[in-house]
Amino acid sequence: MRIARFTTGGDPRYAMVDGPAGSEELVVLTGDPIYMPVQPTGERVPLARDDVRLLAPVIPRSKIIGVGRNYAEHAAEMGNEVPQAPLLFLKPNTSVIGPDDPITLPAWTQEVHHEAELAVVIGKVAKNVSPERALDQVFGFTVANDVTARDAQRTDGQWARAKGFDSSCPLGPWVVPGLDVDDLAVLARVNGDLRQDGRTSQLIFDVAHLVSYISEAFTLLPGDVILTGTPAGVGPVVHGDVVEVEVEEIGVLRNPVLRRD
Ligand code: ZN
C-alpha cells in the first residue's frame, strides 16, 4: 500500500495510490491515516490529471530527527570516524517540501549538497521503546533528501542552519506502510547522472535501533519523521539542476533546484 497526500487546488487530502507506474489512481480517503481510522470516500482521481499535485506525504507536527554519519563510506568521504552511537540533529517542519517543489538555495551558502535517505514516519506515541518493539511504532516509510549547506555545516558548528533552512527537507512521493527496509537501494541522481548508490543493509544503526535510541531522548509523536542517514556519493547541486532521490520499493522523489538571487 502507498499513502499519498495531494491537492486538486483546495485543502490537502489523502489517498491510497493504486495501479502501476504511469497510470496510478488516487483512491481518496476520508481523513489523515496517520492520526485517525480512515475509509475510501469512493472517489478515484487519476494521478496524471492536470489539476492533481502530490504534496509532502506528511508534515511533522513536532520534529524531524536526522542521523549523521550512519553509513561508513559516507563518514569516510567526509573525513569522519564512524560514531559510537547515533549522531542526532533536528530539522524544523518548515524545512519540508513535497515532490516537484523547488529546493531554494539560500543566499548565504555557495555549497549545497544532496543527501539521499530512507525516512521513517512515526505512527504512535513512543518513549523508551526497545529495539524489539520499535517497528510497532512506525506508520511507514518514505523518501527524503536531507539537503545540506555544507559550507555552513563546517563553519557554524551547530547544524541547525545548514540542515534546517526552508526547503531543505523534500519528502515523498508517498508513504509505504509495512515495508521490509532491511536491504533496499538508496539512490540519488542529478540531471539523470547517478551520484549515490547505497543500500539500507549498509546502515551502521538500523531503523529499529534508531527508533529505540531516539525515543530515549525525545518522545516521538505520530507524524514525526526520522531521516536514517545518507550513503556515500554526496555532492553539490546548483541552480537549474534536477535532483532525484529513490528508495527501492517506495518511489522517486524529484525536485528542481533554484537560486533566486
Ligand atoms: Zn543526512
PDB file of C-alpha atoms and ligand atoms in Angstrom:
ATOM      1  CA  MET A   1       0.000   0.000   0.000  1.00  0.00           C
ATOM      2  CA  ARG A   2       1.082   3.566  -0.735  1.00  0.00           C
ATOM      3  CA  ILE A   3      -0.402   6.588   1.086  1.00  0.00           C
ATOM      4  CA  ALA A   4      -0.218   9.960  -0.678  1.00  0.00           C
ATOM      5  CA  ARG A   5      -1.222  13.484   0.287  1.00  0.00           C
ATOM      6  CA  PHE A   6      -2.418  15.613  -2.599  1.00  0.00           C
ATOM      7  CA  THR A   7      -4.350  18.670  -3.678  1.00  0.00           C
ATOM      8  CA  THR A   8      -6.539  19.497  -6.637  1.00  0.00           C
ATOM      9  CA  GLY A   9      -6.458  23.169  -5.711  1.00  0.00           C
ATOM     10  CA  GLY A  10      -8.284  23.058  -2.379  1.00  0.00           C
ATOM     11  CA  ASP A  11      -7.372  21.649   1.031  1.00  0.00           C
ATOM     12  CA  PRO A  12      -4.901  18.738   1.103  1.00  0.00           C
ATOM     13  CA  ARG A  13      -6.473  15.274   1.029  1.00  0.00           C
ATOM     14  CA  TYR A  14      -5.110  11.762   1.493  1.00  0.00           C
ATOM     15  CA  ALA A  15      -5.369   8.774  -0.805  1.00  0.00           C
ATOM     16  CA  MET A  16      -4.186   5.239  -1.387  1.00  0.00           C
ATOM     17  CA  VAL A  17      -2.203   5.020  -4.612  1.00  0.00           C
ATOM     18  CA  ASP A  18      -3.478   2.233  -6.857  1.00  0.00           C
ATOM     19  CA  GLY A  19      -2.134   0.932 -10.139  1.00  0.00           C
ATOM     20  CA  PRO A  20       1.198   0.657 -11.959  1.00  0.00           C
ATOM     21  CA  ALA A  21       3.705   3.457 -12.600  1.00  0.00           C
ATOM     22  CA  GLY A  22       2.400   5.883 -15.191  1.00  0.00           C
ATOM     23  CA  SER A  23      -1.290   5.057 -14.699  1.00  0.00           C
ATOM     24  CA  GLU A  24      -1.733   5.412 -10.933  1.00  0.00           C
ATOM     25  CA  GLU A  25      -5.069   6.361  -9.465  1.00  0.00           C
ATOM     26  CA  LEU A  26      -5.648   8.079  -6.128  1.00  0.00           C
ATOM     27  CA  VAL A  27      -8.271   6.284  -4.029  1.00  0.00           C
ATOM     28  CA  VAL A  28      -9.377   9.224  -1.908  1.00  0.00           C
ATOM     29  CA  LEU A  29      -9.617   8.697   1.879  1.00  0.00           C
ATOM     30  CA  THR A  30     -11.887  10.366   4.461  1.00  0.00           C
ATOM     31  CA  GLY A  31      -9.079  11.791   6.645  1.00  0.00           C
ATOM     32  CA  ASP A  32      -5.426  11.593   7.624  1.00  0.00           C
ATOM     33  CA  PRO A  33      -4.483   7.928   8.125  1.00  0.00           C
ATOM     34  CA  ILE A  34      -1.544   8.790  10.395  1.00  0.00           C
ATOM     35  CA  TYR A  35      -3.901  10.220  13.005  1.00  0.00           C
ATOM     36  CA  MET A  36      -7.293   8.513  12.556  1.00  0.00           C
ATOM     37  CA  PRO A  37      -9.053   5.492  11.113  1.00  0.00           C
ATOM     38  CA  VAL A  38      -9.977   6.239   7.502  1.00  0.00           C
ATOM     39  CA  GLN A  39     -12.154   4.831   4.751  1.00  0.00           C
ATOM     40  CA  PRO A  40     -12.273   5.350   0.976  1.00  0.00           C
ATOM     41  CA  THR A  41     -14.715   8.097   0.005  1.00  0.00           C
ATOM     42  CA  GLY A  42     -15.484   6.303  -3.266  1.00  0.00           C
ATOM     43  CA  GLU A  43     -13.760   8.991  -5.338  1.00  0.00           C
ATOM     44  CA  ARG A  44     -10.893   7.945  -7.617  1.00  0.00           C
ATOM     45  CA  VAL A  45      -8.640  10.568  -9.176  1.00  0.00           C
ATOM     46  CA  PRO A  46      -6.058   9.843 -11.905  1.00  0.00           C
ATOM     47  CA  LEU A  47      -2.612  10.913 -10.630  1.00  0.00           C
ATOM     48  CA  ALA A  48      -1.733  12.266 -14.086  1.00  0.00           C
ATOM     49  CA  ARG A  49      -4.729  14.625 -14.196  1.00  0.00           C
ATOM     50  CA  ASP A  50      -3.619  18.208 -14.808  1.00  0.00           C
ATOM     51  CA  ASP A  51      -5.002  19.645 -11.554  1.00  0.00           C
ATOM     52  CA  VAL A  52      -3.510  16.925  -9.296  1.00  0.00           C
ATOM     53  CA  ARG A  53      -0.382  17.774  -7.344  1.00  0.00           C
ATOM     54  CA  LEU A  54       1.290  15.475  -4.817  1.00  0.00           C
ATOM     55  CA  LEU A  55       2.279  17.159  -1.546  1.00  0.00           C
ATOM     56  CA  ALA A  56       4.774  16.076   1.100  1.00  0.00           C
ATOM     57  CA  PRO A  57       3.045  12.937   2.422  1.00  0.00           C
ATOM     58  CA  VAL A  58       3.444  14.140   5.999  1.00  0.00           C
ATOM     59  CA  ILE A  59       4.072  17.485   7.684  1.00  0.00           C
ATOM     60  CA  PRO A  60       5.682  16.576  11.006  1.00  0.00           C
ATOM     61  CA  ARG A  61       3.735  18.144  13.872  1.00  0.00           C
ATOM     62  CA  SER A  62       6.705  18.253  16.196  1.00  0.00           C
ATOM     63  CA  LYS A  63      10.028  17.295  14.633  1.00  0.00           C
ATOM     64  CA  ILE A  64      12.273  15.699  12.067  1.00  0.00           C
ATOM     65  CA  ILE A  65      15.222  13.863  13.599  1.00  0.00           C
ATOM     66  CA  GLY A  66      18.247  13.424  11.360  1.00  0.00           C
ATOM     67  CA  VAL A  67      21.017  10.886  11.843  1.00  0.00           C
ATOM     68  CA  GLY A  68      24.537  11.852  10.806  1.00  0.00           C
ATOM     69  CA  ARG A  69      27.283   9.524   9.546  1.00  0.00           C
ATOM     70  CA  ASN A  70      25.180   6.367   9.548  1.00  0.00           C
ATOM     71  CA  TYR A  71      26.928   4.819   6.520  1.00  0.00           C
ATOM     72  CA  ALA A  72      30.642   4.060   6.943  1.00  0.00           C
ATOM     73  CA  GLU A  73      31.655   5.087   3.395  1.00  0.00           C
ATOM     74  CA  HIS A  74      29.873   8.442   3.759  1.00  0.00           C
ATOM     75  CA  ALA A  75      31.565   9.126   7.103  1.00  0.00           C
ATOM     76  CA  ALA A  76      34.895   8.319   5.424  1.00  0.00           C
ATOM     77  CA  GLU A  77      34.283  10.564   2.378  1.00  0.00           C
ATOM     78  CA  MET A  78      33.660  13.475   4.778  1.00  0.00           C
ATOM     79  CA  GLY A  79      36.846  12.651   6.712  1.00  0.00           C
ATOM     80  CA  ASN A  80      34.961  11.497   9.804  1.00  0.00           C
ATOM     81  CA  GLU A  81      35.118   8.437  12.019  1.00  0.00           C
ATOM     82  CA  VAL A  82      32.075   6.209  12.353  1.00  0.00           C
ATOM     83  CA  PRO A  83      30.236   7.343  15.512  1.00  0.00           C
ATOM     84  CA  GLN A  84      29.969   5.057  18.546  1.00  0.00           C
ATOM     85  CA  ALA A  85      26.279   5.961  18.926  1.00  0.00           C
ATOM     86  CA  PRO A  86      23.812   7.588  16.513  1.00  0.00           C
ATOM     87  CA  LEU A  87      24.636  11.259  15.930  1.00  0.00           C
ATOM     88  CA  LEU A  88      21.322  13.155  16.077  1.00  0.00           C
ATOM     89  CA  PHE A  89      20.213  16.539  14.808  1.00  0.00           C
ATOM     90  CA  LEU A  90      16.857  18.263  14.265  1.00  0.00           C
ATOM     91  CA  LYS A  91      15.272  19.851  11.220  1.00  0.00           C
ATOM     92  CA  PRO A  92      12.210  22.109  11.673  1.00  0.00           C
ATOM     93  CA  ASN A  93       8.929  21.208   9.990  1.00  0.00           C
ATOM     94  CA  THR A  94       9.217  24.412   7.954  1.00  0.00           C
ATOM     95  CA  SER A  95      12.053  22.720   6.024  1.00  0.00           C
ATOM     96  CA  VAL A  96       9.632  20.231   4.431  1.00  0.00           C
ATOM     97  CA  ILE A  97       8.664  20.470   0.761  1.00  0.00           C
ATOM     98  CA  GLY A  98       6.908  17.969  -1.471  1.00  0.00           C
ATOM     99  CA  PRO A  99       7.559  16.288  -4.827  1.00  0.00           C
ATOM    100  CA  ASP A 100       8.479  18.731  -7.611  1.00  0.00           C
ATOM    101  CA  ASP A 101       8.675  21.703  -5.212  1.00  0.00           C
ATOM    102  CA  PRO A 102      11.895  23.689  -5.731  1.00  0.00           C
ATOM    103  CA  ILE A 103      14.872  23.377  -3.400  1.00  0.00           C
ATOM    104  CA  THR A 104      15.602  27.109  -2.997  1.00  0.00           C
ATOM    105  CA  LEU A 105      19.275  27.828  -2.358  1.00  0.00           C
ATOM    106  CA  PRO A 106      19.769  30.489   0.354  1.00  0.00           C
ATOM    107  CA  ALA A 107      21.940  33.489  -0.466  1.00  0.00           C
ATOM    108  CA  TRP A 108      24.317  32.681   2.430  1.00  0.00           C
ATOM    109  CA  THR A 109      25.551  29.349   1.060  1.00  0.00           C
ATOM    110  CA  GLN A 110      27.624  28.501  -2.009  1.00  0.00           C
ATOM    111  CA  GLU A 111      27.840  24.735  -1.391  1.00  0.00           C
ATOM    112  CA  VAL A 112      24.568  22.831  -1.088  1.00  0.00           C
ATOM    113  CA  HIS A 113      24.642  19.027  -1.221  1.00  0.00           C
ATOM    114  CA  HIS A 114      22.012  16.358  -1.849  1.00  0.00           C
ATOM    115  CA  GLU A 115      21.726  13.501   0.660  1.00  0.00           C
ATOM    116  CA  ALA A 116      19.538  10.539  -0.392  1.00  0.00           C
ATOM    117  CA  GLU A 117      17.877   8.908   2.601  1.00  0.00           C
ATOM    118  CA  LEU A 118      15.262   6.417   3.730  1.00  0.00           C
ATOM    119  CA  ALA A 119      12.781   8.252   6.001  1.00  0.00           C
ATOM    120  CA  VAL A 120      10.717   6.701   8.796  1.00  0.00           C
ATOM    121  CA  VAL A 121       7.257   8.095   9.617  1.00  0.00           C
ATOM    122  CA  ILE A 122       6.212   7.507  13.225  1.00  0.00           C
ATOM    123  CA  GLY A 123       2.642   6.288  13.810  1.00  0.00           C
ATOM    124  CA  LYS A 124       2.317   6.057  17.608  1.00  0.00           C
ATOM    125  CA  VAL A 125       3.492   7.964  20.652  1.00  0.00           C
ATOM    126  CA  ALA A 126       6.799   6.329  21.565  1.00  0.00           C
ATOM    127  CA  LYS A 127       9.036   6.820  24.594  1.00  0.00           C
ATOM    128  CA  ASN A 128      11.788   4.466  25.752  1.00  0.00           C
ATOM    129  CA  VAL A 129      10.817   1.700  23.339  1.00  0.00           C
ATOM    130  CA  SER A 130      13.062  -1.335  22.994  1.00  0.00           C
ATOM    131  CA  PRO A 131      14.541  -2.192  19.590  1.00  0.00           C
ATOM    132  CA  GLU A 132      12.289  -5.269  19.622  1.00  0.00           C
ATOM    133  CA  ARG A 133       9.139  -3.073  19.860  1.00  0.00           C
ATOM    134  CA  ALA A 134      10.434  -0.162  17.798  1.00  0.00           C
ATOM    135  CA  LEU A 135       8.949  -1.116  14.428  1.00  0.00           C
ATOM    136  CA  ASP A 136       5.481  -1.331  16.059  1.00  0.00           C
ATOM    137  CA  GLN A 137       5.681   2.474  16.475  1.00  0.00           C
ATOM    138  CA  VAL A 138       6.305   3.078  12.749  1.00  0.00           C
ATOM    139  CA  PHE A 139       3.495   4.134  10.397  1.00  0.00           C
ATOM    140  CA  GLY A 140       5.539   3.672   7.252  1.00  0.00           C
ATOM    141  CA  PHE A 141       8.484   4.734   5.135  1.00  0.00           C
ATOM    142  CA  THR A 142       9.102   7.427   2.569  1.00  0.00           C
ATOM    143  CA  VAL A 143      11.973   9.025   0.651  1.00  0.00           C
ATOM    144  CA  ALA A 144      13.888  12.092   1.856  1.00  0.00           C
ATOM    145  CA  ASN A 145      16.568  14.422   0.579  1.00  0.00           C
ATOM    146  CA  ASP A 146      18.472  15.749   3.615  1.00  0.00           C
ATOM    147  CA  VAL A 147      19.637  18.853   1.732  1.00  0.00           C
ATOM    148  CA  THR A 148      22.688  20.329   3.460  1.00  0.00           C
ATOM    149  CA  ALA A 149      24.570  23.627   3.162  1.00  0.00           C
ATOM    150  CA  ARG A 150      27.985  22.011   3.559  1.00  0.00           C
ATOM    151  CA  ASP A 151      29.903  25.288   3.977  1.00  0.00           C
ATOM    152  CA  ALA A 152      27.615  26.455   6.796  1.00  0.00           C
ATOM    153  CA  GLN A 153      27.778  22.994   8.366  1.00  0.00           C
ATOM    154  CA  ARG A 154      31.569  23.335   8.588  1.00  0.00           C
ATOM    155  CA  THR A 155      31.626  26.923   9.886  1.00  0.00           C
ATOM    156  CA  ASP A 156      28.580  27.023  12.191  1.00  0.00           C
ATOM    157  CA  GLY A 157      29.433  24.123  14.495  1.00  0.00           C
ATOM    158  CA  GLN A 158      25.723  23.540  15.193  1.00  0.00           C
ATOM    159  CA  TRP A 159      23.895  22.169  12.135  1.00  0.00           C
ATOM    160  CA  ALA A 160      20.557  23.966  12.585  1.00  0.00           C
ATOM    161  CA  ARG A 161      21.021  26.455   9.752  1.00  0.00           C
ATOM    162  CA  ALA A 162      22.976  24.133   7.427  1.00  0.00           C
ATOM    163  CA  LYS A 163      20.333  21.370   7.563  1.00  0.00           C
ATOM    164  CA  GLY A 164      17.222  23.260   8.627  1.00  0.00           C
ATOM    165  CA  PHE A 165      16.712  26.065   6.131  1.00  0.00           C
ATOM    166  CA  ASP A 166      13.423  26.348   4.221  1.00  0.00           C
ATOM    167  CA  SER A 167      13.124  23.642   1.509  1.00  0.00           C
ATOM    168  CA  SER A 168      15.986  21.530   2.943  1.00  0.00           C
ATOM    169  CA  CYS A 169      13.733  18.525   3.567  1.00  0.00           C
ATOM    170  CA  PRO A 170      11.992  17.235   0.438  1.00  0.00           C
ATOM    171  CA  LEU A 171       9.749  14.270   1.378  1.00  0.00           C
ATOM    172  CA  GLY A 172       7.718  11.932  -0.833  1.00  0.00           C
ATOM    173  CA  PRO A 173       6.311  10.855  -3.157  1.00  0.00           C
ATOM    174  CA  TRP A 174       4.215   8.792  -0.696  1.00  0.00           C
ATOM    175  CA  VAL A 175       4.429   6.672   2.452  1.00  0.00           C
ATOM    176  CA  VAL A 176       4.617   2.877   2.257  1.00  0.00           C
ATOM    177  CA  PRO A 177       3.454   1.124   5.456  1.00  0.00           C
ATOM    178  CA  GLY A 178       4.683  -2.339   6.412  1.00  0.00           C
ATOM    179  CA  LEU A 179       7.744  -2.352   4.184  1.00  0.00           C
ATOM    180  CA  ASP A 180      10.757  -4.555   4.976  1.00  0.00           C
ATOM    181  CA  VAL A 181      13.549  -1.966   4.839  1.00  0.00           C
ATOM    182  CA  ASP A 182      16.495  -4.214   5.741  1.00  0.00           C
ATOM    183  CA  ASP A 183      18.070  -4.156   2.257  1.00  0.00           C
ATOM    184  CA  LEU A 184      16.712  -1.502  -0.115  1.00  0.00           C
ATOM    185  CA  ALA A 185      18.648   0.529  -2.693  1.00  0.00           C
ATOM    186  CA  VAL A 186      19.043   4.239  -1.789  1.00  0.00           C
ATOM    187  CA  LEU A 187      19.962   6.312  -4.861  1.00  0.00           C
ATOM    188  CA  ALA A 188      20.481   9.922  -5.887  1.00  0.00           C
ATOM    189  CA  ARG A 189      20.644  11.224  -9.436  1.00  0.00           C
ATOM    190  CA  VAL A 190      21.437  14.780 -10.506  1.00  0.00           C
ATOM    191  CA  ASN A 191      20.227  15.630 -14.020  1.00  0.00           C
ATOM    192  CA  GLY A 192      19.991  11.880 -14.621  1.00  0.00           C
ATOM    193  CA  ASP A 193      23.568  11.064 -13.526  1.00  0.00           C
ATOM    194  CA  LEU A 194      23.822   8.524 -10.709  1.00  0.00           C
ATOM    195  CA  ARG A 195      25.601  10.105  -7.719  1.00  0.00           C
ATOM    196  CA  GLN A 196      24.655   7.945  -4.733  1.00  0.00           C
ATOM    197  CA  ASP A 197      24.107   4.185  -4.883  1.00  0.00           C
ATOM    198  CA  GLY A 198      23.865   2.623  -1.429  1.00  0.00           C
ATOM    199  CA  ARG A 199      21.743   0.045   0.333  1.00  0.00           C
ATOM    200  CA  THR A 200      19.994   0.175   3.696  1.00  0.00           C
ATOM    201  CA  SER A 201      21.833  -3.030   4.609  1.00  0.00           C
ATOM    202  CA  GLN A 202      24.898  -0.741   4.983  1.00  0.00           C
ATOM    203  CA  LEU A 203      23.275   1.307   7.783  1.00  0.00           C
ATOM    204  CA  ILE A 204      25.513   1.307  10.857  1.00  0.00           C
ATOM    205  CA  PHE A 205      22.455   1.673  13.134  1.00  0.00           C
ATOM    206  CA  ASP A 206      19.312   0.107  11.645  1.00  0.00           C
ATOM    207  CA  VAL A 207      15.774   1.507  11.849  1.00  0.00           C
ATOM    208  CA  ALA A 208      14.764  -0.430  14.974  1.00  0.00           C
ATOM    209  CA  HIS A 209      17.926   0.669  16.785  1.00  0.00           C
ATOM    210  CA  LEU A 210      17.411   4.309  15.708  1.00  0.00           C
ATOM    211  CA  VAL A 211      13.755   4.490  16.814  1.00  0.00           C
ATOM    212  CA  SER A 212      14.678   2.965  20.177  1.00  0.00           C
ATOM    213  CA  TYR A 213      17.720   5.202  20.704  1.00  0.00           C
ATOM    214  CA  ILE A 214      15.892   8.386  19.644  1.00  0.00           C
ATOM    215  CA  SER A 215      12.912   7.542  21.901  1.00  0.00           C
ATOM    216  CA  GLU A 216      15.297   7.520  24.875  1.00  0.00           C
ATOM    217  CA  ALA A 217      15.891  11.249  24.242  1.00  0.00           C
ATOM    218  CA  PHE A 218      12.653  12.510  22.674  1.00  0.00           C
ATOM    219  CA  THR A 219       9.008  11.489  22.896  1.00  0.00           C
ATOM    220  CA  LEU A 220       8.194  10.502  19.330  1.00  0.00           C
ATOM    221  CA  LEU A 221       4.755  11.653  18.159  1.00  0.00           C
ATOM    222  CA  PRO A 222       2.630  10.410  15.265  1.00  0.00           C
ATOM    223  CA  GLY A 223       3.815  12.198  12.137  1.00  0.00           C
ATOM    224  CA  ASP A 224       7.358  12.718  13.368  1.00  0.00           C
ATOM    225  CA  VAL A 225       9.963  11.764  10.770  1.00  0.00           C
ATOM    226  CA  ILE A 226      13.391  10.161  11.177  1.00  0.00           C
ATOM    227  CA  LEU A 227      15.997  10.557   8.414  1.00  0.00           C
ATOM    228  CA  THR A 228      18.225   7.487   8.618  1.00  0.00           C
ATOM    229  CA  GLY A 229      21.440   8.862   7.100  1.00  0.00           C
ATOM    230  CA  THR A 230      22.938   9.016   3.644  1.00  0.00           C
ATOM    231  CA  PRO A 231      25.251   6.663   1.736  1.00  0.00           C
ATOM    232  CA  ALA A 232      28.473   7.770   0.057  1.00  0.00           C
ATOM    233  CA  GLY A 233      28.445  10.000  -3.008  1.00  0.00           C
ATOM    234  CA  VAL A 234      27.008  13.264  -1.686  1.00  0.00           C
ATOM    235  CA  GLY A 235      27.812  16.279  -3.814  1.00  0.00           C
ATOM    236  CA  PRO A 236      26.730  19.733  -4.918  1.00  0.00           C
ATOM    237  CA  VAL A 237      23.539  20.865  -6.592  1.00  0.00           C
ATOM    238  CA  VAL A 238      23.265  24.227  -8.325  1.00  0.00           C
ATOM    239  CA  HIS A 239      20.572  26.406  -9.884  1.00  0.00           C
ATOM    240  CA  GLY A 240      18.851  24.589 -12.745  1.00  0.00           C
ATOM    241  CA  ASP A 241      19.669  21.056 -11.566  1.00  0.00           C
ATOM    242  CA  VAL A 242      17.023  18.425 -11.054  1.00  0.00           C
ATOM    243  CA  VAL A 243      17.762  16.043  -8.183  1.00  0.00           C
ATOM    244  CA  GLU A 244      16.051  12.684  -7.844  1.00  0.00           C
ATOM    245  CA  VAL A 245      16.230  10.533  -4.747  1.00  0.00           C
ATOM    246  CA  GLU A 246      14.946   6.981  -4.997  1.00  0.00           C
ATOM    247  CA  VAL A 247      14.418   4.274  -2.420  1.00  0.00           C
ATOM    248  CA  GLU A 248      13.698   0.854  -3.854  1.00  0.00           C
ATOM    249  CA  GLU A 249      10.075  -0.282  -3.384  1.00  0.00           C
ATOM    250  CA  ILE A 250       8.985   3.234  -2.338  1.00  0.00           C
ATOM    251  CA  GLY A 251       9.500   5.530  -5.314  1.00  0.00           C
ATOM    252  CA  VAL A 252      11.289   8.532  -6.772  1.00  0.00           C
ATOM    253  CA  LEU A 253      11.321  11.998  -5.156  1.00  0.00           C
ATOM    254  CA  ARG A 254      12.188  14.665  -7.746  1.00  0.00           C
ATOM    255  CA  ASN A 255      12.925  18.340  -7.033  1.00  0.00           C
ATOM    256  CA  PRO A 256      14.323  21.171  -9.167  1.00  0.00           C
ATOM    257  CA  VAL A 257      16.981  23.436  -7.658  1.00  0.00           C
ATOM    258  CA  LEU A 258      16.536  27.223  -7.741  1.00  0.00           C
ATOM    259  CA  ARG A 259      18.639  30.200  -6.749  1.00  0.00           C
ATOM    260  CA  ARG A 260      16.531  33.342  -6.585  1.00  0.00           C
ATOM    261  CA  ASP A 261      19.261  35.947  -6.042  1.00  0.00           C
TER     262      ASP A 261
HETATM  263 ZN    ZN B   1      21.675  13.245   6.138  1.00  0.00          ZN
END
